[in-house]
Each structure stands twice: as C-alpha cells, then as structure tokens.
Amino acid sequence: MESLLTSILGTNLLTTVIYCALPLVFVLTYALIAVLGEVKISAWMQDRLGPMRTGPWGIIQPLADVLKLLQKEDITPSASDKFLFNLAPFVTFMGSYAAFAAVPFSSQYIGASLDLGIFYVFAVGSIGVVGLMMAGWSSNNKYSMYGAMRSVAQIVSYEVPAAMALMIIVIYTGTLNLQDIIVAQGGGIWNWFVFGGPKADVVLASGRELQASWANLVFLPLFLATFVMYYVSALAETNRTPFDIPEAESELVSGYHTEYSGMKFAMFFMAEYANMFLVSVVASIAFFGGWQSPYGTTIGALVGVPWLSPVEEFLWLAFKGFFFVFVMIWLRWTLPRLRVDQLMYMCWKVLIPFSFGIALVVGFLVMIM
Amino acid sequence: MSGYFTDIKDGIWTVLVGMTITWKHMFVKKVTIQYPDVKRELPDRVRNRLYVNMDDCIGCDQCAKACPVNCITIETLKALPTDDLGSTSTGNKKRLWMPVFDIDIAKCCYCGLCVFPCPTECIEMTDVFEFSEYHRKDLVYHFGTMTPEEITVKRAEVEEYQREQDAKKAAAAAAAAAAKKAEADAAAAAKASEAANIPPDTTAPVS
C-alpha cells in the first residue's frame, strides 16, 4: 500500500500525510455510520422508526448532527484552565486514533507492523485516559471532576482483564504482532481463535512456524470464555452500557464532558466512537481472524485478480468491526446500568480471577502440547 | 461458592435472553405514526376547534351564557319589521342581526358546554386541532358575517327605528294619558251630577 502510494505520488511529505490520514477518513466515515446506527437501532429495538425526515429513511441525520455541532457556540468556562481545557479533547482523540497505526486493515495495509502491536495498542489507548482526566480537572466543575475520576478508575481497572484476555492469545501464538496473530488464523473459520485456534501448522508473517493440530480443540472453551471476558472488559473500557456509570445520561450530568460544547464536545464523541471501533477491531483480530475471510481464501486470489484481495480483506475486517460495534449498540438497548459495586465485583471477583486461571491453563497446555 | 458460579451462569444466560427479546423487537411493526404525513384517526366525539354555522345562528346568546371561561362574545341588534333574515334550517325564524360573534379559542377550555344549549345546533366542536398562530390575537375567530359598513348602517337604522318607535310610543302614551284623563274627568263629572241628583234622605229619623 505504501509502495503503491509512493509510486503514484513519489517519496515526499504528502505521501506520508496521506498514508497517515487514511485511517482517519475511515474512522470519520465509520463514526457517521455508527451514530446513525445507534439512533436507528435504538429506535427499532423500541418499536419506533427513529429519524425519518432527513433524507430517505433519515440516513443523512448524522451529517445534520455534525452541521449542528459545527454551528454551536464554543464555550470555555471562565474559571477553567484554558490551556488544558482546550487540549483535552485532542489528547483523548489522539489516544484512540494513534492506536489505529498498529491495526492491520488488510495484509497489505498496516500503518506500522510493530512486533509489540498489542502492547502498543494498549499503551497508546491509555493516553486517552490522560485526556479524560485533563478534561475533568481543567473544567473546574465538581461534576466533571467526579465524572472524570469515575471514568478513569473504571477504564484503568478494566484494562487489567482486557489485557489479560489478550495475553492468553499471546501466550498461545508467542507473538505480540497483530499481523502475525491474524496470519495464524488463516485457512478458514474453524482456525479462528474463538473456535480454538489453528488446526494445522502455520508459518507466521515473521517466518516463525506455529505448530498446531486438531488437538487444539481443547482450547475452544478456553478461548471462547476469553473472548467473552475480553468483550465485557472492552465494553467497560469504552464506558458503554451496561458499564456507563460515569456518564449515566439518565441519572447524572454527562460526566467529564459536562462543560464542553460544539466541536470540542464532538471530538470527545469521535474519540468514544473511535475507541468503540478500536476494541471491536482488536476483538475481531484476536479472536475472529481479523481480515481473514471465513472460507480461508479470497475471491481475488481465486479468480486471479491480485488487487482485489486486499480490498476484500479490508471489507472483512470492517464487517467484523462493525458487527461488534452493532453488538455493543444491541447490548446498550438490552441491559440496564450496573451499580458501582456490581461493576467492581465483575472486574475484581469474576473477570480477573478467571482470566488469570485461563492464562495458567493455556500456558500449561501450550507447554505440554 | 456454588452461588458464585450460578450467578455467573445466570448473568450470561439472562443477557442472552434479553438480547433475544431486543432482537425480536427490531423486526416487529413499528408504532410510530409519522405525524404531519400520516394522521391518526380521531374518535368520533373528539372536542377540538369550535365552529359556528352562522346561517343557523339565531343570536340567542345561550352558548355565551353557558361558557365557563367567557370566550364567546355576541352582540345583537333587533331586526326591523321590514328586514327579512330568513329562517334557520331547523325552521326557527331569525330575528336578530349579529354584528359581533367572536370566539377566543385561546381561552377555550374545550369543555363543549356551549354545544348543548344551542336550540338550532349551529355551534359544534370539530376535529381540527392544528390551528397554532404566531400572535395570540389571531386566535380570536370572528364568525360574524356582517362587514363593518353594514354594521354601521344597520346600527344607525336600528337606532333610528328605535327612536321612531320611542317617539311613537311616547305619543301613544301621551294620547292614552290624555284619553284617560278625559275619561276620568268625565267620570268625575258624572259622579258629581249623580251626587247632585240624590234625593234628600227621607228615612232619617226626625228628632
């Protein structure tokens, strides 16, 4: 992909900027679709129609929303710390956007094929937390402050089971490289980690061989449980229902972004949606084969059109990511909000012991197999 | 300890049950009525905007009297004997001109009490409910059919007639009073003469 851009535009700054901005284009488009999805799906699940008057079936409603946000007054509270207040939304968005650098959108397009991929995604994703704290603290508002503290506490504590769940996959594959993890799941739907991982030997992108056989079916229940744990922690990490206690739109003022309006609010919104997509994509990479198609090959490879394969791979990844975002929305309109003690119980007494236990079992099985 | 595992099992199971329910609801028929495009059918006896059929109104003022919030204002003028206002569809003869028949729908409480006393059934509540206005004064509906010129002319005519009538009445009264006086005089005279004709009392005992 990078070589293609270089061959078209030459080696210069513009090429680099375009290469870096490609995920942004995707994330922006995705955010519009996700916002529309949120309003329409919530409406359908409540037997309503949702927005119907902007465009056919209301499909340009998110554009109208963006236009509205652009027109809104940009308010900075006079008693706030102006520098941090204005910086916070960008830091938060940067945190979730920077993580896309290590996400392999297809076998040909990855911002940076890092050997520390999963580690990087987690580390950079945590910068967003700094942004939230900055936003809450610099607003000089007790509700923002409390909201930020609760958000941050929740995100930090749920990062433990989320990271542990991914660590289980890492223990099995022996690599942190996301591209490698996807390559390990090639060859068909039964090789995805959620169904127990590869059933035959695979050569990873880094050249290392991963030995596997049908005996790997013993991993199926373990990895399935790991996936559920990861997804639950991801929900909590993105402050989505049923873990949206810090925002609790029906009970509290809206948490750390109480004082924000206009485009700065939109940045937080974008960051939240980008984060949702990021955790969905990571879930599909680690457990559902990333850009691998469920039938093991691509139509492009079958009919001999080489440029079609990466496009297909990208569509598969996007589809999987969108599916998990849809499940998040689905859960949002199904489940009531947890209490704080239930949230803590879930994290410290259920997810963490289970993830450590499964990690031990998987480690032991990997050792003896 | 067993409670711990049952809780986890129940937690996962009930989430799945809930998700099935919401999934099913995504495909049921939606209850939304897209209001300005599609209107819901209102019940038969719905009470909304008032309407007055002025062809049938006889100006009896019963509706205005019945109104608990005084939103109906009616002014009437007696028709001259020469005027023919026709009659209502119920056969009542119309005897009053109505320069003013105003309903301030902003005050109206939609109780429908004005409808029942109407002898000719000319005031009714319709099913029209979309009549918002930018100014409150636009919510005063003028049902009167007379133009301002007609009203001025008619008022003058009626006053003129009234004055004539008054004059006539006064004259008649004066005549009547004169006649009465004459009669009374005559009677008094007759009485006096009668009294003169009475013979002396002959039955009185002589002392």
Coordinates of C-alpha atoms in Angstrom, one line a residue:
Chain A
M1 CA 0.0 0.0 0.0
E2 CA 2.8 2.4 1.0
S3 CA 4.7 1.4 -2.1
L4 CA 1.6 2.0 -4.3
L5 CA 1.2 5.5 -2.9
T6 CA 4.9 6.1 -3.3
S7 CA 4.8 5.0 -6.9
I8 CA 1.9 7.4 -7.6
L9 CA 3.0 10.5 -5.6
G10 CA 6.7 10.0 -5.1
T11 CA 8.6 10.0 -1.8
N12 CA 7.7 13.2 -0.1
L13 CA 5.8 14.6 2.8
L14 CA 2.4 14.5 1.0
T15 CA 2.6 10.7 0.6
T16 CA 3.3 10.3 4.3
V17 CA 0.5 12.6 5.3
I18 CA -2.0 10.7 3.0
Y19 CA -0.8 7.4 4.4
C20 CA -1.3 8.6 7.9
A21 CA -4.7 10.1 7.2
L22 CA -6.3 7.1 5.5
P23 CA -7.5 5.6 8.8
L24 CA -8.8 9.0 9.8
V25 CA -11.0 9.0 6.7
F26 CA -12.2 5.6 7.6
V27 CA -12.8 6.5 11.2
L28 CA -14.8 9.6 10.3
T29 CA -17.0 7.6 7.9
Y30 CA -17.4 4.9 10.4
A31 CA -18.4 7.4 13.1
L32 CA -21.2 8.8 10.9
I33 CA -22.4 5.3 10.2
A34 CA -22.2 4.3 13.9
V35 CA -24.1 7.4 15.0
L36 CA -26.8 6.7 12.5
G37 CA -26.8 3.0 13.6
E38 CA -27.1 4.0 17.2
V39 CA -30.2 6.1 16.7
K40 CA -31.9 3.8 14.2
I41 CA -31.2 0.5 16.1
S42 CA -32.2 2.0 19.4
A43 CA -35.4 3.1 17.7
W44 CA -36.1 -0.2 16.1
M45 CA -35.5 -2.1 19.3
Q46 CA -38.0 0.2 21.0
D47 CA -40.6 -0.3 18.2
R48 CA -40.0 3.2 16.9
L49 CA -38.8 4.4 13.5
G50 CA -36.1 6.8 14.5
P51 CA -35.1 9.8 12.4
M52 CA -37.1 9.7 9.2
R53 CA -37.1 13.3 7.8
T54 CA -33.5 13.9 6.8
G55 CA -33.0 12.1 3.6
P56 CA -34.7 8.8 2.7
W57 CA -35.2 6.9 5.9
G58 CA -33.3 9.6 7.7
I59 CA -29.9 8.4 6.5
I60 CA -28.3 11.8 6.4
Q61 CA -29.2 12.6 10.0
P62 CA -25.6 12.2 11.3
L63 CA -24.5 14.8 8.7
A64 CA -27.2 17.2 10.1
D65 CA -25.9 16.5 13.6
V66 CA -22.4 17.3 12.6
L67 CA -23.6 20.5 11.0
K68 CA -25.4 21.4 14.1
L69 CA -22.3 20.8 16.3
L70 CA -20.2 22.9 13.9
Q71 CA -22.6 25.8 14.4
K72 CA -22.7 25.6 18.1
E73 CA -21.1 28.2 20.3
D74 CA -17.7 27.1 21.6
I75 CA -17.8 27.8 25.3
T76 CA -14.8 27.9 27.6
P77 CA -15.7 28.4 31.3
S78 CA -14.1 31.5 32.6
A79 CA -12.7 29.7 35.7
S80 CA -11.3 26.8 33.8
D81 CA -7.7 26.1 33.0
K82 CA -7.9 27.2 29.4
F83 CA -4.8 25.5 28.0
L84 CA -5.6 22.1 29.4
F85 CA -9.4 22.5 28.7
N86 CA -8.7 23.1 25.1
L87 CA -6.1 20.5 24.8
A88 CA -8.0 17.6 26.4
P89 CA -10.3 16.7 23.5
F90 CA -7.4 16.4 21.2
V91 CA -5.4 14.3 23.6
T92 CA -8.3 11.9 24.0
F93 CA -8.9 11.6 20.3
M94 CA -5.2 11.2 19.6
G95 CA -5.1 8.4 22.1
S96 CA -7.7 6.4 20.3
Y97 CA -6.6 7.4 16.8
A98 CA -2.9 6.6 17.4
A99 CA -3.8 3.0 18.2
F100 CA -5.0 2.6 14.6
A101 CA -1.4 2.9 13.5
A102 CA -0.8 -0.7 14.5
V103 CA -4.1 -2.1 13.3
P104 CA -3.7 -4.3 10.2
F105 CA -6.6 -3.3 7.9
S106 CA -5.5 -5.9 5.4
S107 CA -2.5 -8.0 4.6
Q108 CA -1.2 -5.0 2.6
Y109 CA -2.2 -2.0 4.7
I110 CA -0.9 -1.6 8.2
G111 CA 0.4 1.7 9.5
A112 CA 3.3 0.1 11.3
S113 CA 3.8 -3.6 11.6
L114 CA 5.1 -3.5 15.1
D115 CA 6.4 -6.6 16.9
L116 CA 4.9 -5.0 20.0
G117 CA 1.5 -4.5 18.3
I118 CA -0.9 -5.4 21.1
F119 CA 1.3 -3.7 23.7
Y120 CA 1.4 -0.5 21.6
V121 CA -2.4 -0.5 21.1
F122 CA -3.0 -0.9 24.8
A123 CA -0.3 1.7 25.8
V124 CA -1.4 4.3 23.4
G125 CA -5.1 3.7 24.1
S126 CA -4.3 4.6 27.7
I127 CA -3.2 8.1 26.7
G128 CA -6.9 8.8 26.1
V129 CA -7.4 8.4 29.9
V130 CA -5.0 11.2 30.4
G131 CA -7.2 13.4 28.2
L132 CA -10.3 12.4 30.2
M133 CA -8.6 13.4 33.4
M134 CA -7.4 16.7 31.9
A135 CA -10.9 17.4 30.7
G136 CA -12.5 16.7 34.1
W137 CA -9.9 18.5 36.1
S138 CA -9.5 21.6 34.0
S139 CA -13.2 22.2 33.7
N140 CA -13.2 23.3 37.3
N141 CA -16.5 21.7 37.9
K142 CA -17.2 19.2 40.6
Y143 CA -19.4 17.0 38.3
S144 CA -16.8 17.0 35.5
M145 CA -14.2 16.1 38.1
Y146 CA -16.2 13.2 39.6
G147 CA -17.2 12.0 36.2
A148 CA -13.6 12.0 35.0
M149 CA -12.4 10.2 38.2
R150 CA -15.0 7.6 37.8
S151 CA -14.3 7.2 34.1
V152 CA -10.6 6.9 34.6
A153 CA -11.0 4.5 37.6
Q154 CA -13.2 2.3 35.5
I155 CA -11.1 2.3 32.4
V156 CA -7.8 1.6 34.3
S157 CA -9.3 -1.2 36.3
Y158 CA -10.9 -2.9 33.3
E159 CA -7.7 -2.7 31.3
V160 CA -6.4 -5.4 33.6
P161 CA -8.8 -8.2 32.5
A162 CA -8.8 -6.9 28.9
A163 CA -5.0 -7.1 28.7
M164 CA -5.0 -10.4 30.4
A165 CA -7.5 -11.8 27.9
L166 CA -5.4 -10.8 25.0
M167 CA -2.3 -12.1 26.9
I168 CA -3.9 -15.5 26.7
I169 CA -3.8 -15.3 22.9
V170 CA -0.3 -14.0 23.1
I171 CA 0.7 -17.0 25.2
Y172 CA -0.6 -19.3 22.5
T173 CA 0.9 -17.5 19.5
G174 CA 4.1 -16.4 21.1
T175 CA 3.9 -13.0 19.4
L176 CA 2.5 -9.5 20.1
N177 CA 2.4 -8.7 16.4
L178 CA -1.2 -8.2 15.3
Q179 CA -0.4 -9.2 11.7
D180 CA 1.1 -12.5 13.0
I181 CA -1.9 -13.2 15.1
I182 CA -4.1 -12.8 12.1
V183 CA -1.9 -14.9 9.8
A184 CA -2.1 -17.7 12.5
Q185 CA -5.9 -17.8 12.0
G186 CA -5.8 -18.2 8.2
G187 CA -7.4 -21.0 6.3
G188 CA -11.0 -21.0 7.3
I189 CA -13.5 -20.1 10.0
W190 CA -12.5 -23.2 12.2
N191 CA -9.0 -21.8 12.6
W192 CA -10.2 -18.6 14.3
F193 CA -9.1 -18.4 17.9
V194 CA -12.7 -18.2 19.1
F195 CA -13.0 -21.8 17.7
G196 CA -9.8 -23.0 19.3
G197 CA -7.1 -21.5 17.0
P198 CA -5.3 -23.1 14.1
K199 CA -5.7 -26.8 13.5
A200 CA -2.6 -27.3 11.3
D201 CA 0.9 -25.9 11.3
V202 CA 1.1 -22.3 10.1
V203 CA 4.1 -20.1 9.1
L204 CA 3.6 -16.6 10.7
A205 CA 4.4 -13.4 8.9
S206 CA 7.6 -13.1 10.8
G207 CA 8.7 -16.5 9.5
R208 CA 8.3 -18.5 12.7
E209 CA 6.4 -21.7 12.5
L210 CA 3.5 -22.3 14.8
Q211 CA 2.8 -26.0 15.4
A212 CA -0.8 -27.0 15.7
S213 CA -3.2 -29.9 15.2
W214 CA -6.8 -30.8 15.8
A215 CA -5.9 -31.5 19.4
N216 CA -6.2 -27.7 19.7
L217 CA -10.0 -28.2 20.1
V218 CA -9.3 -28.3 23.8
F219 CA -8.6 -24.6 23.6
L220 CA -12.1 -23.9 22.2
P221 CA -13.9 -23.5 25.5
L222 CA -11.0 -21.6 27.0
F223 CA -10.7 -19.1 24.1
L224 CA -14.4 -18.7 23.9
A225 CA -14.5 -17.7 27.5
T226 CA -11.5 -15.5 26.9
F227 CA -13.4 -13.8 24.1
V228 CA -16.4 -13.1 26.3
M229 CA -14.2 -11.7 29.0
Y230 CA -12.3 -9.5 26.6
Y231 CA -15.6 -8.2 25.1
V232 CA -17.1 -7.5 28.5
S233 CA -13.9 -5.6 29.6
A234 CA -13.9 -3.8 26.3
L235 CA -17.5 -2.6 26.9
A236 CA -16.4 -1.3 30.3
E237 CA -13.3 0.3 28.9
T238 CA -15.3 2.3 26.3
N239 CA -17.8 3.3 29.0
R240 CA -20.6 1.7 27.1
T241 CA -23.8 0.4 28.7
P242 CA -24.2 -1.6 30.9
F243 CA -21.0 -0.1 32.3
D244 CA -21.7 3.6 31.5
I245 CA -21.8 4.6 35.2
P246 CA -19.5 7.6 34.8
E247 CA -21.8 9.1 32.1
A248 CA -25.1 7.7 33.1
E249 CA -27.0 10.0 30.8
S250 CA -30.4 9.4 32.5
E251 CA -29.0 10.0 36.0
L252 CA -26.0 12.3 36.0
V253 CA -24.9 15.3 34.1
S254 CA -22.8 13.9 31.3
G255 CA -19.6 13.1 33.2
Y256 CA -16.2 14.6 32.3
H257 CA -17.5 16.5 29.2
T258 CA -20.2 18.4 31.1
E259 CA -18.6 21.8 30.3
Y260 CA -17.8 21.0 26.7
S261 CA -19.8 22.2 23.7
G262 CA -19.6 22.4 19.9
M263 CA -16.7 20.9 18.2
K264 CA -14.7 20.1 21.3
F265 CA -17.6 18.0 22.5
A266 CA -17.7 16.4 19.1
M267 CA -14.0 15.5 19.5
F268 CA -14.8 13.5 22.7
F269 CA -17.7 11.9 20.9
M270 CA -15.5 11.0 18.0
A271 CA -12.9 9.6 20.4
E272 CA -15.5 7.5 22.1
Y273 CA -16.7 6.1 18.8
A274 CA -13.2 5.5 17.6
N275 CA -12.5 3.7 20.8
M276 CA -15.5 1.5 20.3
F277 CA -14.3 0.6 16.9
L278 CA -10.8 0.0 18.1
V279 CA -11.8 -2.5 20.7
S280 CA -14.2 -4.2 18.2
V281 CA -11.4 -4.4 15.7
V282 CA -9.0 -5.8 18.3
A283 CA -11.6 -8.4 19.3
S284 CA -12.0 -9.4 15.7
I285 CA -8.3 -9.6 15.2
A286 CA -7.5 -11.6 18.3
F287 CA -10.5 -14.0 18.1
F288 CA -12.2 -13.7 14.8
G289 CA -9.4 -13.8 12.3
G290 CA -9.0 -10.1 11.6
W291 CA -9.0 -9.6 7.8
Q292 CA -9.3 -13.4 7.1
S293 CA -12.4 -14.4 5.3
P294 CA -14.4 -17.3 6.9
Y295 CA -13.7 -19.5 3.9
G296 CA -10.0 -19.3 4.1
T297 CA -9.2 -17.6 0.8
T298 CA -10.3 -14.5 -1.1
I299 CA -12.3 -14.2 -4.3
G300 CA -9.4 -12.1 -5.7
A301 CA -7.0 -15.0 -5.1
L302 CA -9.4 -17.5 -6.7
V303 CA -10.1 -15.5 -9.9
G304 CA -6.5 -14.2 -10.1
V305 CA -7.1 -10.5 -9.6
P306 CA -4.3 -9.6 -7.1
W307 CA -5.5 -6.1 -6.3
L308 CA -8.9 -7.4 -5.2
S309 CA -7.6 -9.5 -2.3
P310 CA -6.5 -6.6 0.0
V311 CA -9.8 -4.8 -0.7
E312 CA -11.7 -7.9 0.3
E313 CA -9.6 -8.4 3.4
F314 CA -10.3 -4.8 4.4
L315 CA -14.0 -5.3 3.9
W316 CA -13.9 -8.4 6.0
L317 CA -12.2 -6.6 8.8
A318 CA -14.6 -3.6 8.5
F319 CA -17.5 -6.0 8.6
K320 CA -16.3 -7.8 11.7
G321 CA -15.5 -4.5 13.4
F322 CA -19.0 -3.1 12.5
F323 CA -20.6 -6.3 13.7
F324 CA -19.0 -5.9 17.2
V325 CA -20.0 -2.3 17.3
F326 CA -23.5 -3.4 16.4
V327 CA -23.4 -5.9 19.3
M328 CA -22.4 -3.0 21.6
I329 CA -25.4 -1.0 20.5
W330 CA -27.6 -4.0 20.8
L331 CA -26.4 -4.6 24.4
R332 CA -26.9 -0.9 25.2
W333 CA -30.6 -1.2 24.4
T334 CA -30.9 -4.5 26.2
L335 CA -29.2 -4.2 29.5
P336 CA -29.8 -1.8 32.4
R337 CA -26.9 0.0 34.0
L338 CA -24.8 -1.8 36.7
R339 CA -24.3 -0.4 40.1
V340 CA -20.8 0.7 41.1
D341 CA -20.4 -2.3 43.5
Q342 CA -21.6 -4.7 40.8
L343 CA -19.1 -3.2 38.4
M344 CA -16.2 -3.7 40.8
Y345 CA -17.5 -7.2 41.7
M346 CA -17.5 -8.1 38.0
C347 CA -14.0 -6.8 37.4
W348 CA -12.1 -8.0 40.5
K349 CA -14.0 -11.1 41.5
V350 CA -15.1 -12.5 38.2
L351 CA -13.0 -11.3 35.2
I352 CA -9.6 -11.1 36.8
P353 CA -9.6 -14.5 38.6
F354 CA -11.0 -16.2 35.5
S355 CA -8.5 -14.6 33.2
F356 CA -5.6 -15.5 35.4
G357 CA -6.9 -19.0 35.7
I358 CA -7.4 -19.5 32.0
A359 CA -4.0 -17.9 31.3
L360 CA -2.4 -20.5 33.6
V361 CA -4.3 -23.4 32.0
V362 CA -3.5 -22.2 28.5
G363 CA 0.2 -21.7 29.4
F364 CA 0.3 -25.2 30.8
L365 CA -1.4 -26.7 27.7
V366 CA 0.9 -24.8 25.4
M367 CA 3.9 -26.1 27.3
I368 CA 2.9 -29.8 27.1
M369 CA 1.5 -29.8 23.6
Chain B
M1 CA -19.3 -20.8 46.5
S2 CA -21.9 -22.5 44.3
G3 CA -23.8 -19.3 44.4
Y4 CA -20.8 -17.6 42.7
F5 CA -20.9 -19.9 39.7
T6 CA -24.7 -19.9 39.5
D7 CA -24.5 -16.1 39.4
I8 CA -22.1 -16.1 36.5
K9 CA -24.2 -18.7 34.6
D10 CA -27.4 -16.7 35.3
G11 CA -25.6 -13.5 34.3
I12 CA -24.6 -14.8 30.9
W13 CA -27.9 -16.6 30.3
T14 CA -30.1 -13.6 31.2
V15 CA -28.1 -11.4 29.0
L16 CA -28.7 -13.8 26.1
V17 CA -32.4 -13.9 26.9
G18 CA -32.6 -10.1 26.9
M19 CA -30.7 -9.9 23.7
T20 CA -33.2 -12.3 22.0
I21 CA -36.0 -10.1 23.1
T22 CA -34.5 -6.9 21.7
W23 CA -33.5 -8.7 18.5
K24 CA -37.1 -9.8 18.0
H25 CA -38.3 -6.3 18.6
M26 CA -36.1 -4.9 15.8
F27 CA -38.5 -6.6 13.3
V28 CA -41.9 -6.0 14.8
K29 CA -44.2 -3.5 13.2
K30 CA -43.3 0.0 14.4
V31 CA -45.8 2.0 16.3
T32 CA -44.7 5.4 15.1
I33 CA -47.2 7.5 13.2
Q34 CA -45.3 9.9 11.0
Y35 CA -47.5 12.8 12.1
P36 CA -47.6 15.5 9.5
D37 CA -47.6 13.0 6.7
V38 CA -49.9 10.4 8.3
K39 CA -52.6 11.5 10.7
R40 CA -54.1 9.3 13.4
E41 CA -57.8 8.8 13.1
L42 CA -59.5 10.7 15.9
P43 CA -62.5 9.4 17.9
D44 CA -66.0 10.4 16.7
R45 CA -66.9 12.7 19.5
V46 CA -63.5 14.4 19.8
R47 CA -63.6 18.0 21.0
N48 CA -61.3 20.4 19.3
R49 CA -61.7 23.7 17.4
L50 CA -65.2 25.4 17.7
Y51 CA -67.2 26.1 14.6
V52 CA -70.3 28.2 14.2
N53 CA -72.6 27.8 11.3
M54 CA -73.8 31.4 11.1
D55 CA -76.7 30.5 8.7
D56 CA -78.4 28.7 11.5
C57 CA -77.5 31.0 14.4
I58 CA -80.4 33.0 15.8
G59 CA -78.2 35.0 18.2
C60 CA -79.9 33.7 21.4
D61 CA -76.7 34.1 23.4
Q62 CA -77.2 30.7 25.2
C63 CA -73.7 29.5 24.3
A64 CA -72.1 32.6 25.6
K65 CA -74.0 32.2 28.8
A66 CA -73.0 28.6 29.1
C67 CA -69.3 29.2 28.5
P68 CA -67.4 28.8 31.8
V69 CA -64.5 30.9 30.6
N70 CA -66.4 33.6 28.7
C71 CA -64.6 33.0 25.4
I72 CA -67.7 33.7 23.3
T73 CA -68.8 37.3 22.7
I74 CA -72.1 38.0 21.0
E75 CA -73.6 41.4 20.2
T76 CA -77.1 41.5 18.7
L77 CA -79.4 44.1 17.1
K78 CA -83.1 43.6 16.8
A79 CA -84.2 43.3 13.2
L80 CA -86.6 45.9 11.8
P81 CA -90.1 44.6 10.9
T82 CA -89.1 45.4 7.3
D83 CA -85.9 43.2 7.5
D84 CA -86.2 39.6 6.4
L85 CA -83.4 37.5 7.9
G86 CA -84.9 34.3 6.7
S87 CA -85.1 31.2 8.9
T88 CA -82.7 28.5 10.1
S89 CA -82.6 25.0 8.7
T90 CA -84.5 23.9 11.8
G91 CA -87.3 26.3 11.0
N92 CA -86.7 28.9 13.6
K93 CA -87.2 32.5 12.4
K94 CA -84.1 34.7 12.7
R95 CA -85.0 37.9 14.4
L96 CA -81.6 39.4 15.3
W97 CA -78.7 40.9 13.5
M98 CA -75.3 39.8 14.9
P99 CA -72.6 42.5 14.3
V100 CA -70.2 40.6 16.7
F101 CA -69.9 36.8 17.1
D102 CA -66.3 36.3 18.4
I103 CA -64.8 33.1 19.9
D104 CA -61.4 33.5 21.6
I105 CA -60.1 29.9 21.1
A106 CA -57.1 30.8 23.2
K107 CA -59.4 31.0 26.2
C108 CA -61.5 28.0 25.2
C109 CA -61.2 25.0 27.6
Y110 CA -62.8 22.6 25.1
C111 CA -65.5 21.5 27.6
G112 CA -68.2 21.5 25.0
L113 CA -70.8 23.1 27.3
C114 CA -71.7 25.7 24.6
V115 CA -72.8 23.0 22.2
F116 CA -75.7 21.5 24.2
P117 CA -77.9 24.6 24.9
C118 CA -77.9 25.7 21.2
P119 CA -81.5 25.5 20.0
T120 CA -80.6 25.3 16.4
E121 CA -77.5 23.1 16.8
C122 CA -75.3 25.6 14.9
I123 CA -72.3 25.6 17.3
E124 CA -70.2 22.5 17.3
M125 CA -66.7 21.1 18.1
T126 CA -64.8 19.9 15.1
D127 CA -61.9 17.5 14.9
V128 CA -59.5 20.3 13.7
F129 CA -56.6 20.6 16.1
E130 CA -53.9 22.3 14.0
F131 CA -54.5 26.0 14.4
S132 CA -51.5 27.4 16.0
E133 CA -50.8 31.1 15.3
Y134 CA -47.8 33.4 15.7
H135 CA -50.0 36.0 17.6
R136 CA -52.5 35.4 20.3
K137 CA -54.9 37.9 18.8
D138 CA -55.1 35.7 15.7
L139 CA -56.7 33.0 17.8
V140 CA -59.9 35.2 18.1
Y141 CA -62.2 33.9 15.5
H142 CA -64.7 36.3 14.0
F143 CA -67.8 34.4 12.9
G144 CA -69.9 37.5 12.3
T145 CA -70.9 37.7 8.7
M146 CA -71.6 41.4 8.5
T147 CA -69.0 43.8 7.2
P148 CA -68.1 46.9 9.3
E149 CA -70.0 49.2 6.8
E150 CA -73.1 47.0 7.1
I151 CA -72.8 47.1 10.8
T152 CA -72.6 50.9 10.9
V153 CA -75.6 51.3 8.6
K154 CA -77.7 48.7 10.4
R155 CA -76.8 50.2 13.8
A156 CA -77.9 53.7 12.5
E157 CA -81.1 52.2 11.0
V158 CA -82.0 50.4 14.1
E159 CA -81.3 53.4 16.3
E160 CA -83.4 55.5 14.0
Y161 CA -86.2 53.0 14.1
Q162 CA -85.9 52.7 17.9
R163 CA -86.1 56.5 18.2
E164 CA -89.2 56.5 16.0
Q165 CA -90.7 53.7 18.0
D166 CA -89.9 55.6 21.1
A167 CA -91.4 58.7 19.8
K168 CA -94.5 56.8 18.6
K169 CA -94.7 55.1 22.0
A170 CA -94.3 58.4 23.8
A171 CA -97.0 59.9 21.6
A172 CA -99.3 57.0 22.1
A173 CA -98.6 57.2 25.8
A174 CA -99.4 60.8 25.8
A175 CA -102.6 60.2 23.8
A176 CA -103.5 57.4 26.1
A177 CA -102.8 59.6 29.1
A178 CA -104.9 62.4 27.7
A179 CA -107.7 60.0 26.9
K180 CA -107.6 58.6 30.3
K181 CA -107.6 62.0 31.8
A182 CA -110.6 62.9 29.7
E183 CA -112.3 59.8 30.8
A184 CA -111.5 60.4 34.4
D185 CA -112.8 64.0 34.1
A186 CA -116.0 62.7 32.5
A187 CA -116.4 60.1 35.2
A188 CA -115.8 62.7 37.9
A189 CA -118.4 65.0 36.3
A190 CA -120.9 62.2 36.1
K191 CA -120.3 61.3 39.7
A192 CA -120.8 64.9 40.7
S193 CA -124.0 65.2 38.8
E194 CA -125.2 61.9 40.2
A195 CA -124.4 63.1 43.6
A196 CA -126.5 66.3 42.9
N197 CA -129.4 64.2 41.8
I198 CA -129.6 62.2 45.0
P199 CA -132.8 63.0 46.8
P200 CA -132.7 64.1 50.5
D201 CA -132.6 61.3 52.9
T202 CA -136.1 60.8 53.9
T203 CA -135.6 57.8 56.1
A204 CA -133.6 59.7 58.7
P205 CA -135.4 59.8 62.0
V206 CA -136.6 63.1 63.0
S207 CA -135.6 64.1 66.4

